[in-house]
PDB file of C-alpha atoms in Angstrom:
ATOM      1  CA  ARG A   1      29.287  48.005 139.800  1.00 59.00           C
ATOM      2  CA  MET A   2      26.603  50.036 140.955  1.00 72.00           C
ATOM      3  CA  ARG A   3      26.804  52.848 139.555  1.00 84.00           C
ATOM      4  CA  LEU A   4      24.639  54.719 137.164  1.00 87.00           C
ATOM      5  CA  ALA A   5      25.207  54.686 134.192  1.00 88.00           C
ATOM      6  CA  ALA A   6      22.437  56.736 130.923  1.00 91.00           C
ATOM      7  CA  CYS A   7      20.848  54.329 128.398  1.00 90.00           C
ATOM      8  CA  ARG A   8      23.153  54.599 125.390  1.00 89.00           C
ATOM      9  CA  LEU A   9      20.675  54.308 122.676  1.00 89.00           C
ATOM     10  CA  GLY A  10      19.020  57.704 124.573  1.00 88.00           C
ATOM     11  CA  CYS A  11      16.200  56.090 126.331  1.00 89.00           C
ATOM     12  CA  GLY A  12      17.422  58.350 129.047  1.00 89.00           C
ATOM     13  CA  ALA A  13      17.130  56.084 131.454  1.00 90.00           C
ATOM     14  CA  GLN A  14      19.856  55.967 134.163  1.00 89.00           C
ATOM     15  CA  LEU A  15      20.376  52.186 135.443  1.00 88.00           C
ATOM     16  CA  PRO A  16      23.141  50.639 136.903  1.00 88.00           C
ATOM     17  CA  VAL A  17      26.114  49.280 134.859  1.00 88.00           C
ATOM     18  CA  THR A  18      25.398  45.770 135.229  1.00 88.00           C
ATOM     19  CA  GLN A  19      22.084  46.342 133.756  1.00 89.00           C
ATOM     20  CA  LEU A  20      22.679  48.113 130.720  1.00 88.00           C
ATOM     21  CA  PRO A  21      23.321  45.220 127.663  1.00 89.00           C
ATOM     22  CA  ARG A  22      19.851  44.081 128.974  1.00 91.00           C
ATOM     23  CA  HIS A  23      18.433  46.612 128.908  1.00 91.00           C
ATOM     24  CA  GLU A  24      19.752  47.949 125.435  1.00 89.00           C
ATOM     25  CA  VAL A  25      19.084  44.660 123.640  1.00 91.00           C
ATOM     26  CA  THR A  26      15.550  43.249 125.111  1.00 91.00           C
ATOM     27  CA  LYS A  27      13.617  46.756 127.084  1.00 90.00           C
ATOM     28  CA  CYS A  28      15.416  49.869 125.918  1.00 93.00           C
ATOM     29  CA  ARG A  29      12.542  51.968 123.962  1.00 92.00           C
ATOM     30  CA  TRP A  30      14.456  54.138 121.203  1.00 92.00           C
ATOM     31  CA  ARG A  31      16.172  49.977 120.716  1.00 92.00           C
ATOM     32  CA  GLY A  32      16.086  48.822 117.159  1.00 92.00           C
ATOM     33  CA  VAL A  33      12.992  46.098 115.940  1.00 93.00           C
ATOM     34  CA  PRO A  34      12.574  44.732 112.379  1.00 93.00           C
ATOM     35  CA  CYS A  35       9.619  44.743 111.489  1.00 94.00           C
ATOM     36  CA  PRO A  36       7.681  41.798 111.417  1.00 93.00           C
ATOM     37  CA  ILE A  37       5.482  42.181 108.398  1.00 93.00           C
ATOM     38  CA  PRO A  38       6.787  39.938 104.905  1.00 92.00           C
ATOM     39  CA  GLY A  39       8.508  41.484 102.579  1.00 91.00           C
ATOM     40  CA  CYS A  40       8.842  45.049 105.057  1.00 92.00           C
ATOM     41  CA  GLY A  41      13.027  43.949 106.275  1.00 88.00           C
ATOM     42  CA  ARG A  42      13.026  47.692 107.634  1.00 92.00           C
ATOM     43  CA  GLU A  43      14.498  48.414 111.846  1.00 93.00           C
ATOM     44  CA  ILE A  44      11.485  50.660 113.488  1.00 93.00           C
ATOM     45  CA  ARG A  45      12.003  51.653 116.929  1.00 92.00           C
ATOM     46  CA  ALA A  46      10.959  49.946 119.269  1.00 92.00           C
ATOM     47  CA  LYS A  47       8.762  53.014 120.096  1.00 92.00           C
ATOM     48  CA  ASP A  48       7.478  53.363 116.495  1.00 92.00           C
ATOM     49  CA  LEU A  49       7.008  49.839 116.117  1.00 93.00           C
ATOM     50  CA  LYS A  50       2.843  50.169 116.280  1.00 93.00           C
ATOM     51  CA  GLN A  51       1.957  52.826 114.649  1.00 94.00           C
ATOM     52  CA  HIS A  52       4.911  51.823 111.282  1.00 94.00           C
ATOM     53  CA  MET A  53       2.694  48.400 111.116  1.00 93.00           C
ATOM     54  CA  LYS A  54      -0.661  50.362 111.067  1.00 92.00           C
ATOM     55  CA  GLU A  55      -0.240  53.872 109.267  1.00 92.00           C
ATOM     56  CA  GLU A  56       3.267  53.857 107.215  1.00 92.00           C
ATOM     57  CA  CYS A  57       4.221  50.001 106.249  1.00 94.00           C
ATOM     58  CA  LEU A  58       4.414  49.734 103.100  1.00 93.00           C
ATOM     59  CA  ARG A  59       3.890  45.784 102.959  1.00 93.00           C
ATOM     60  CA  ARG A  60       1.022  46.202 105.408  1.00 94.00           C
ATOM     61  CA  PRO A  61      -2.288  44.269 104.675  1.00 94.00           C
ATOM     62  CA  VAL A  62      -4.954  46.333 103.202  1.00 93.00           C
ATOM     63  CA  GLY A  63      -8.756  45.818 102.365  1.00 90.00           C
ATOM     64  CA  CYS A  64      -9.296  45.575  98.272  1.00 86.00           C
ATOM     65  CA  ARG A  65     -11.911  49.023  98.668  1.00 85.00           C
ATOM     66  CA  LEU A  66     -13.513  47.897  95.555  1.00 81.00           C
ATOM     67  CA  GLY A  67     -14.885  44.841  97.971  1.00 79.00           C
ATOM     68  CA  CYS A  68     -14.323  42.001  96.998  1.00 78.00           C
ATOM     69  CA  GLY A  69     -12.749  40.840 100.342  1.00 80.00           C
ATOM     70  CA  LEU A  70      -9.003  40.727  99.567  1.00 84.00           C
ATOM     71  CA  LYS A  71      -6.029  41.924 101.570  1.00 90.00           C
ATOM     72  CA  VAL A  72      -3.071  42.969  99.407  1.00 91.00           C
ATOM     73  CA  PRO A  73       0.031  44.787 100.185  1.00 93.00           C
ATOM     74  CA  TYR A  74      -0.907  48.534 100.811  1.00 93.00           C
ATOM     75  CA  GLU A  75       1.808  48.910  97.898  1.00 93.00           C
ATOM     76  CA  GLU A  76       0.148  47.109  96.112  1.00 91.00           C
ATOM     77  CA  ARG A  77      -3.328  48.271  96.142  1.00 90.00           C
ATOM     78  CA  GLU A  78      -3.636  50.323  93.396  1.00 89.00           C
ATOM     79  CA  HIS A  79      -2.615  47.833  91.419  1.00 88.00           C
ATOM     80  CA  HIS A  80      -4.962  45.158  92.024  1.00 85.00           C
ATOM     81  CA  GLU A  81      -8.030  47.563  92.328  1.00 83.00           C
ATOM     82  CA  ASN A  82      -6.641  49.166  88.426  1.00 83.00           C
ATOM     83  CA  ASN A  83      -5.689  45.719  86.714  1.00 82.00           C
ATOM     84  CA  VAL A  84      -7.318  42.433  88.415  1.00 82.00           C
ATOM     85  CA  CYS A  85      -9.635  43.079  90.873  1.00 83.00           C
ATOM     86  CA  THR A  86     -12.084  45.689  88.257  1.00 82.00           C
ATOM     87  CA  ARG A  87     -12.219  44.670  84.453  1.00 82.00           C
ATOM     88  CA  PRO A  88     -13.673  46.368  81.611  1.00 86.00           C
ATOM     89  CA  CYS A  89     -17.281  45.498  80.788  1.00 89.00           C
ATOM     90  CA  MET A  90     -17.883  42.796  78.071  1.00 89.00           C
ATOM     91  CA  TRP A  91     -21.193  45.545  76.181  1.00 91.00           C
ATOM     92  CA  CYS A  92     -19.829  48.981  77.306  1.00 91.00           C
ATOM     93  CA  GLY A  93     -16.319  48.894  78.170  1.00 88.00           C
ATOM     94  CA  GLU A  94     -16.244  50.875  81.655  1.00 88.00           C
ATOM     95  CA  ARG A  95     -13.787  48.845  84.413  1.00 84.00           C
ATOM     96  CA  ILE A  96     -16.475  47.995  87.223  1.00 85.00           C
ATOM     97  CA  GLY A  97     -14.956  45.614  90.493  1.00 81.00           C
ATOM     98  CA  PRO A  98     -15.344  43.289  91.835  1.00 82.00           C
ATOM     99  CA  GLU A  99     -15.866  40.449  89.907  1.00 82.00           C
ATOM    100  CA  SER A 100     -19.178  39.498  91.001  1.00 84.00           C
ATOM    101  CA  ARG A 101     -20.028  43.590  90.831  1.00 85.00           C
ATOM    102  CA  ARG A 102     -19.010  43.728  87.432  1.00 86.00           C
ATOM    103  CA  ARG A 103     -20.954  40.211  86.187  1.00 89.00           C
ATOM    104  CA  LEU A 104     -23.731  41.752  87.635  1.00 91.00           C
ATOM    105  CA  HIS A 105     -23.435  44.981  85.962  1.00 91.00           C
ATOM    106  CA  GLU A 106     -22.946  42.640  82.363  1.00 90.00           C
ATOM    107  CA  ARG A 107     -25.927  40.723  82.681  1.00 91.00           C
ATOM    108  CA  PHE A 108     -28.205  43.164  84.173  1.00 92.00           C
ATOM    109  CA  HIS A 109     -27.818  46.425  84.250  1.00 92.00           C
ATOM    110  CA  CYS A 110     -25.908  47.643  81.314  1.00 94.00           C
ATOM    111  CA  PRO A 111     -27.642  49.390  78.809  1.00 93.00           C
ATOM    112  CA  LYS A 112     -25.806  48.343  75.962  1.00 93.00           C
ATOM    113  CA  ARG A 113     -25.870  44.472  76.891  1.00 93.00           C
ATOM    114  CA  HIS A 114     -27.833  42.423  74.157  1.00 93.00           C
ATOM    115  CA  VAL A 115     -31.310  41.971  75.018  1.00 93.00           C
ATOM    116  CA  GLN A 116     -33.743  39.365  73.846  1.00 92.00           C
ATOM    117  CA  CYS A 117     -37.154  41.170  72.032  1.00 92.00           C
ATOM    118  CA  PRO A 118     -40.151  41.311  74.497  1.00 91.00           C
ATOM    119  CA  ASN A 119     -42.263  40.396  71.489  1.00 90.00           C
ATOM    120  CA  LEU A 120     -40.060  37.167  70.828  1.00 89.00           C
ATOM    121  CA  CYS A 121     -39.257  38.058  66.861  1.00 89.00           C
ATOM    122  CA  GLY A 122     -36.353  36.397  67.032  1.00 87.00           C
ATOM    123  CA  VAL A 123     -33.800  38.875  66.354  1.00 88.00           C
ATOM    124  CA  GLU A 124     -30.566  38.963  68.286  1.00 87.00           C
ATOM    125  CA  GLY A 125     -27.688  41.385  68.323  1.00 88.00           C
ATOM    126  CA  VAL A 126     -29.924  44.385  70.647  1.00 91.00           C
ATOM    127  CA  ALA A 127     -29.204  46.342  72.764  1.00 93.00           C
ATOM    128  CA  GLU A 128     -31.175  46.664  75.909  1.00 92.00           C
ATOM    129  CA  GLU A 129     -30.966  50.685  75.467  1.00 93.00           C
ATOM    130  CA  ASP A 130     -32.243  50.543  71.237  1.00 92.00           C
ATOM    131  CA  MET A 131     -35.077  47.511  72.246  1.00 92.00           C
ATOM    132  CA  GLU A 132     -37.710  49.787  72.576  1.00 91.00           C
ATOM    133  CA  ALA A 133     -37.029  51.516  69.384  1.00 91.00           C
ATOM    134  CA  HIS A 134     -36.251  48.158  67.957  1.00 92.00           C
ATOM    135  CA  CYS A 135     -39.909  47.523  69.132  1.00 90.00           C
ATOM    136  CA  ILE A 136     -41.944  50.458  68.096  1.00 88.00           C
ATOM    137  CA  LYS A 137     -40.052  50.692  64.108  1.00 88.00           C
ATOM    138  CA  ASP A 138     -38.709  47.018  63.554  1.00 89.00           C
ATOM    139  CA  CYS A 139     -40.143  44.513  65.370  1.00 91.00           C
ATOM    140  CA  PRO A 140     -42.421  42.421  62.986  1.00 90.00           C
ATOM    141  CA  LEU A 141     -44.294  40.734  66.004  1.00 91.00           C
ATOM    142  CA  TYR A 142     -45.213  44.194  67.517  1.00 91.00           C
ATOM    143  CA  PRO A 143     -48.337  45.050  68.195  1.00 91.00           C
ATOM    144  CA  SER A 144     -50.284  47.802  66.140  1.00 90.00           C
ATOM    145  CA  ALA A 145     -53.825  49.149  64.838  1.00 91.00           C
ATOM    146  CA  CYS A 146     -54.747  49.436  61.216  1.00 90.00           C
ATOM    147  CA  PRO A 147     -53.517  52.596  59.624  1.00 88.00           C
ATOM    148  CA  ASN A 148     -56.986  52.970  57.838  1.00 86.00           C
ATOM    149  CA  GLY A 149     -58.978  52.970  61.239  1.00 86.00           C
ATOM    150  CA  CYS A 150     -60.463  50.423  61.596  1.00 89.00           C
ATOM    151  CA  ALA A 151     -61.556  47.927  64.937  1.00 89.00           C
ATOM    152  CA  TRP A 152     -58.770  44.851  63.230  1.00 89.00           C
ATOM    153  CA  THR A 153     -55.612  44.861  65.910  1.00 90.00           C
ATOM    154  CA  GLY A 154     -52.244  42.311  65.552  1.00 90.00           C
ATOM    155  CA  TYR A 155     -49.129  42.072  64.522  1.00 90.00           C
ATOM    156  CA  ARG A 156     -47.378  44.732  62.535  1.00 88.00           C
ATOM    157  CA  ARG A 157     -46.461  41.733  59.697  1.00 87.00           C
ATOM    158  CA  GLU A 158     -49.979  41.152  59.261  1.00 89.00           C
ATOM    159  CA  VAL A 159     -50.586  45.246  58.556  1.00 88.00           C
ATOM    160  CA  ARG A 160     -50.144  44.761  55.217  1.00 85.00           C
ATOM    161  CA  ILE A 161     -51.871  41.760  54.376  1.00 86.00           C
ATOM    162  CA  HIS A 162     -55.189  43.734  56.328  1.00 84.00           C
ATOM    163  CA  ILE A 163     -55.188  45.787  54.554  1.00 85.00           C
ATOM    164  CA  ASP A 164     -54.312  45.136  50.724  1.00 80.00           C
ATOM    165  CA  GLY A 165     -56.301  46.040  48.156  1.00 70.00           C
ATOM    166  CA  GLU A 166     -57.258  42.582  46.491  1.00 68.00           C
ATOM    167  CA  SER A 167     -56.786  40.678  49.262  1.00 73.00           C
ATOM    168  CA  GLY A 168     -56.910  42.005  52.416  1.00 80.00           C
ATOM    169  CA  SER A 169     -59.881  42.046  55.104  1.00 84.00           C
ATOM    170  CA  CYS A 170     -59.759  45.625  56.528  1.00 86.00           C
ATOM    171  CA  PRO A 171     -63.426  47.569  55.306  1.00 84.00           C
ATOM    172  CA  GLU A 172     -61.020  50.658  55.245  1.00 82.00           C
ATOM    173  CA  ARG A 173     -58.996  49.635  52.703  1.00 78.00           C
ATOM    174  CA  LYS A 174     -57.959  51.330  49.057  1.00 71.00           C
ATOM    175  CA  ARG A 175     -58.607  48.835  45.689  1.00 65.00           C
ATOM    176  CA  ARG A 176     -57.664  49.605  42.286  1.00 61.00           C
ATOM    177  CA  CYS A 177     -61.245  50.121  40.676  1.00 58.00           C
ATOM    178  CA  ARG A 178     -61.704  47.754  37.822  1.00 53.00           C
ATOM    179  CA  TYR A 179     -63.481  49.346  35.722  1.00 50.00           C
ATOM    180  CA  ASP A 180     -60.959  52.332  35.800  1.00 49.00           C
ATOM    181  CA  MET A 181     -57.702  52.324  33.403  1.00 45.00           C
ATOM    182  CA  LEU A 182     -55.844  54.929  35.279  1.00 46.00           C
ATOM    183  CA  GLY A 183     -55.141  52.835  38.558  1.00 48.00           C
ATOM    184  CA  ARG A 184     -57.137  54.986  40.729  1.00 49.00           C
ATOM    185  CA  ARG A 185     -57.779  53.316  44.150  1.00 49.00           C
ATOM    186  CA  ILE A 186     -61.684  54.443  46.322  1.00 49.00           C
ATOM    187  CA  ARG A 187     -62.070  52.918  49.695  1.00 50.00           C
ATOM    188  CA  PHE A 188     -63.307  50.040  49.770  1.00 48.00           C
ATOM    189  CA  ARG A 189     -66.350  49.630  52.330  1.00 47.00           C
ATOM    190  CA  THR A 190     -68.657  46.816  50.936  1.00 42.00           C
ATOM    191  CA  ASN A 191     -68.320  44.271  48.968  1.00 41.00           C
ATOM    192  CA  GLU A 192     -69.139  44.928  45.485  1.00 40.00           C
ATOM    193  CA  GLN A 193     -67.349  47.041  43.343  1.00 41.00           C
ATOM    194  CA  PRO A 194     -68.486  50.750  42.813  1.00 38.00           C
ATOM    195  CA  PRO A 195     -70.463  50.901  40.049  1.00 39.00           C
ATOM    196  CA  CYS A 196     -67.988  53.431  37.490  1.00 45.00           C
ATOM    197  CA  HIS A 197     -70.367  51.366  34.789  1.00 53.00           C
ATOM    198  CA  SER A 198     -72.722  49.676  34.733  1.00 59.00           C
ATOM    199  CA  HIS A 199     -73.290  45.702  35.755  1.00 62.00           C
ATOM    200  CA  GLU A 200     -74.919  44.954  31.999  1.00 70.00           C
ATOM    201  CA  GLN A 201     -72.177  47.157  30.236  1.00 72.00           C
ATOM    202  CA  TYR A 202     -69.445  45.396  32.672  1.00 73.00           C
ATOM    203  CA  LYS A 203     -70.974  41.769  31.584  1.00 77.00           C
ATOM    204  CA  ALA A 204     -70.981  42.559  27.691  1.00 79.00           C
ATOM    205  CA  ALA A 205     -67.219  43.890  28.200  1.00 80.00           C
ATOM    206  CA  GLU A 206     -66.048  40.596  28.453  1.00 80.00           C
ATOM    207  CA  THR A 207     -68.621  38.549  26.851  1.00 82.00           C
ATOM    208  CA  ALA A 208     -66.887  40.734  23.777  1.00 84.00           C
ATOM    209  CA  PHE A 209     -63.962  39.304  25.252  1.00 85.00           C
ATOM    210  CA  ARG A 210     -64.517  36.361  24.721  1.00 85.00           C
ATOM    211  CA  MET A 211     -65.580  35.743  21.680  1.00 84.00           C
ATOM    212  CA  MET A 212     -63.006  38.153  19.946  1.00 85.00           C
ATOM    213  CA  ASP A 213     -60.051  35.593  21.646  1.00 85.00           C
ATOM    214  CA  ALA A 214     -59.775  32.841  18.822  1.00 84.00           C
ATOM    215  CA  ASP A 215     -57.023  31.066  20.044  1.00 84.00           C
ATOM    216  CA  GLY A 216     -57.847  30.889  23.948  1.00 83.00           C
ATOM    217  CA  ASP A 217     -54.907  32.474  25.005  1.00 84.00           C
ATOM    218  CA  GLY A 218     -56.104  35.188  27.631  1.00 84.00           C
ATOM    219  CA  GLU A 219     -54.514  37.978  25.427  1.00 89.00           C
ATOM    220  CA  LEU A 220     -56.637  39.733  22.355  1.00 89.00           C
ATOM    221  CA  THR A 221     -53.437  40.453  19.535  1.00 90.00           C
ATOM    222  CA  ALA A 222     -54.479  43.240  16.489  1.00 88.00           C
ATOM    223  CA  ALA A 223     -54.488  40.243  14.046  1.00 89.00           C
ATOM    224  CA  GLU A 224     -57.810  38.436  16.208  1.00 88.00           C
ATOM    225  CA  ILE A 225     -59.376  41.909  16.804  1.00 86.00           C
ATOM    226  CA  TYR A 226     -59.444  43.653  13.289  1.00 86.00           C
ATOM    227  CA  ASN A 227     -60.524  39.800  11.695  1.00 86.00           C
ATOM    228  CA  ALA A 228     -63.850  39.918  14.590  1.00 84.00           C
ATOM    229  CA  LEU A 229     -64.093  43.889  13.356  1.00 82.00           C
ATOM    230  CA  VAL A 230     -64.529  41.983   9.791  1.00 83.00           C
ATOM    231  CA  LYS A 231     -67.023  39.483  11.194  1.00 81.00           C
ATOM    232  CA  LEU A 232     -69.249  41.714  12.473  1.00 77.00           C
ATOM    233  CA  GLY A 233     -69.289  44.935  10.056  1.00 77.00           C
ATOM    234  CA  MET A 234     -67.597  47.029  11.407  1.00 75.00           C
ATOM    235  CA  PRO A 235     -64.224  47.477   9.201  1.00 69.00           C
ATOM    236  CA  GLN A 236     -61.540  48.860  10.765  1.00 77.00           C
ATOM    237  CA  THR A 237     -58.064  50.096   9.422  1.00 84.00           C
ATOM    238  CA  ILE A 238     -55.866  47.809  10.974  1.00 86.00           C
ATOM    239  CA  ASP A 239     -53.832  50.616  12.108  1.00 87.00           C
ATOM    240  CA  TYR A 240     -57.188  51.882  13.965  1.00 86.00           C
ATOM    241  CA  VAL A 241     -56.996  48.955  15.586  1.00 87.00           C
ATOM    242  CA  ARG A 242     -53.062  48.933  16.128  1.00 88.00           C
ATOM    243  CA  ASP A 243     -53.428  52.301  17.715  1.00 88.00           C
ATOM    244  CA  ILE A 244     -55.817  50.908  20.351  1.00 87.00           C
ATOM    245  CA  VAL A 245     -54.296  47.934  20.985  1.00 88.00           C
ATOM    246  CA  GLU A 246     -51.129  50.057  22.092  1.00 87.00           C
ATOM    247  CA  LYS A 247     -53.110  52.739  23.679  1.00 85.00           C
ATOM    248  CA  ALA A 248     -54.088  49.389  26.229  1.00 85.00           C
ATOM    249  CA  ASP A 249     -52.189  47.199  26.941  1.00 85.00           C
ATOM    250  CA  GLU A 250     -50.221  48.821  29.688  1.00 80.00           C
ATOM    251  CA  ASP A 251     -47.676  45.834  30.824  1.00 79.00           C
ATOM    252  CA  GLY A 252     -45.983  46.314  26.707  1.00 81.00           C
ATOM    253  CA  ASN A 253     -46.190  42.491  25.921  1.00 84.00           C
ATOM    254  CA  GLY A 254     -48.267  44.010  22.561  1.00 86.00           C
ATOM    255  CA  THR A 255     -51.577  42.569  23.535  1.00 88.00           C
ATOM    256  CA  VAL A 256     -54.317  43.034  25.258  1.00 89.00           C
ATOM    257  CA  SER A 257     -55.270  40.973  28.675  1.00 88.00           C
ATOM    258  CA  ARG A 258     -58.595  41.056  29.579  1.00 84.00           C
ATOM    259  CA  ARG A 259     -57.438  43.082  32.534  1.00 83.00           C
ATOM    260  CA  GLU A 260     -56.311  45.307  29.816  1.00 84.00           C
ATOM    261  CA  TYR A 261     -59.892  45.324  27.548  1.00 85.00           C
ATOM    262  CA  LEU A 262     -61.936  46.046  30.243  1.00 81.00           C
ATOM    263  CA  ASP A 263     -59.418  48.606  31.717  1.00 80.00           C
ATOM    264  CA  ALA A 264     -59.893  50.036  28.734  1.00 82.00           C
ATOM    265  CA  VAL A 265     -63.476  49.489  27.652  1.00 79.00           C
ATOM    266  CA  ALA A 266     -64.087  51.314  31.082  1.00 75.00           C
ATOM    267  CA  ALA A 267     -61.619  54.034  29.927  1.00 73.00           C
ATOM    268  CA  ASP A 268     -64.202  54.578  26.417  1.00 74.00           C
ATOM    269  CA  LEU A 269     -60.926  53.678  24.598  1.00 77.00           C
ATOM    270  CA  ILE A 270     -63.325  50.694  23.172  1.00 77.00           C
ATOM    271  CA  PRO A 271     -66.222  51.927  21.443  1.00 73.00           C
ATOM    272  CA  GLU A 272     -69.782  50.444  22.620  1.00 64.00           C
ATOM    273  CA  GLY A 273     -70.873  48.869  19.875  1.00 66.00           C
ATOM    274  CA  TRP A 274     -68.264  46.231  19.534  1.00 69.00           C
ATOM    275  CA  ASN A 275     -69.336  44.959  22.836  1.00 65.00           C
ATOM    276  CA  ARG A 276     -73.125  44.695  22.045  1.00 64.00           C
ATOM    277  CA  LYS A 277     -73.460  42.989  18.718  1.00 60.00           C
ATOM    278  CA  TRP A 278     -71.461  39.771  20.375  1.00 58.00           C
ATOM    279  CA  GLU A 279     -73.592  40.493  24.143  1.00 54.00           C
ATOM    280  CA  THR A 280     -76.962  39.917  21.739  1.00 54.00           C
ATOM    281  CA  GLY A 281     -75.491  36.984  20.405  1.00 47.00           C
ATOM    282  CA  GLN A 282     -75.297  38.177  16.581  1.00 46.00           C
ATOM    283  CA  LEU A 283     -72.654  36.237  15.930  1.00 44.00           C
ATOM    284  CA  ARG A 284     -70.245  33.246  17.176  1.00 45.00           C
ATOM    285  CA  LYS A 285     -67.382  32.957  17.966  1.00 44.00           C
ATOM    286  CA  TYR A 286     -64.564  33.314  14.890  1.00 41.00           C
ATOM    287  CA  ASP A 287     -62.934  30.606  14.038  1.00 43.00           C
ATOM    288  CA  VAL A 288     -59.426  31.723  13.215  1.00 39.00           C
ATOM    289  CA  SER A 289     -57.501  29.191  12.091  1.00 42.00           C
ATOM    290  CA  SER A 290     -60.202  28.200   9.306  1.00 42.00           C
ATOM    291  CA  ASP A 291     -61.416  31.568   9.089  1.00 43.00           C
ATOM    292  CA  GLN A 292     -64.789  30.996   9.734  1.00 42.00           C
ATOM    293  CA  TYR A 293     -67.806  31.208  12.616  1.00 37.00           C
TER     294      TYR A 293
END
């Protein structure tokens, strides 16, 4: 009973025969013990158990390398990091994890996230990376200077109004000369029109137009002009009058408006004698309905 015997598990220990079974079951470092990590189930030598649990067991808990704070089994970590912890950004599609980092990226850092125009123009759906181009090229509330070089500053949407030739406020704006039939545009520097023709000629033309406009509709027909010329003692053929009307009729409606008549006078299409007799008051307005003055 006291004779010595070697451990049958191979650890090399020499023990009394009576103590050998207990040694092999509870103390031998070469005995097999199950891995205590749930889900593993492997039987490992007692001397290798710590190393197995720390470095080898596929079910050992490990932390997520993306920083989400969760611990998952080692064999499931890659799946967790690629499919659970990381999700694609809602704007650019880049996979980012953990969720807190992805939300921070989507809200503050993603170059493709939709942002509000800093000028509060109300345009939606513009990416942060395109916002600078939007402000410079498209934003109606972008601060702009006058393209004509005056000291005015305002919003882009106001530039067209500011430089409008007829109603704008820019002292350097271009507007259409009211005496020029060809529509030539000149630089507007004062509140007065440039003297393309004398003021007297302009007033005489306006007076002649009003007197020839027998029905008062603001449009001269070839018949109205022809009848007025006959009564003025300046008879012309109806074909001649129609030719002048055709040349003066800019909008092609078959009649001559006040603006078109003044343009025709400025372009010397209307003989000066037509206007002078009306201006001197030699004749009263011709009544087209009664064929009398």
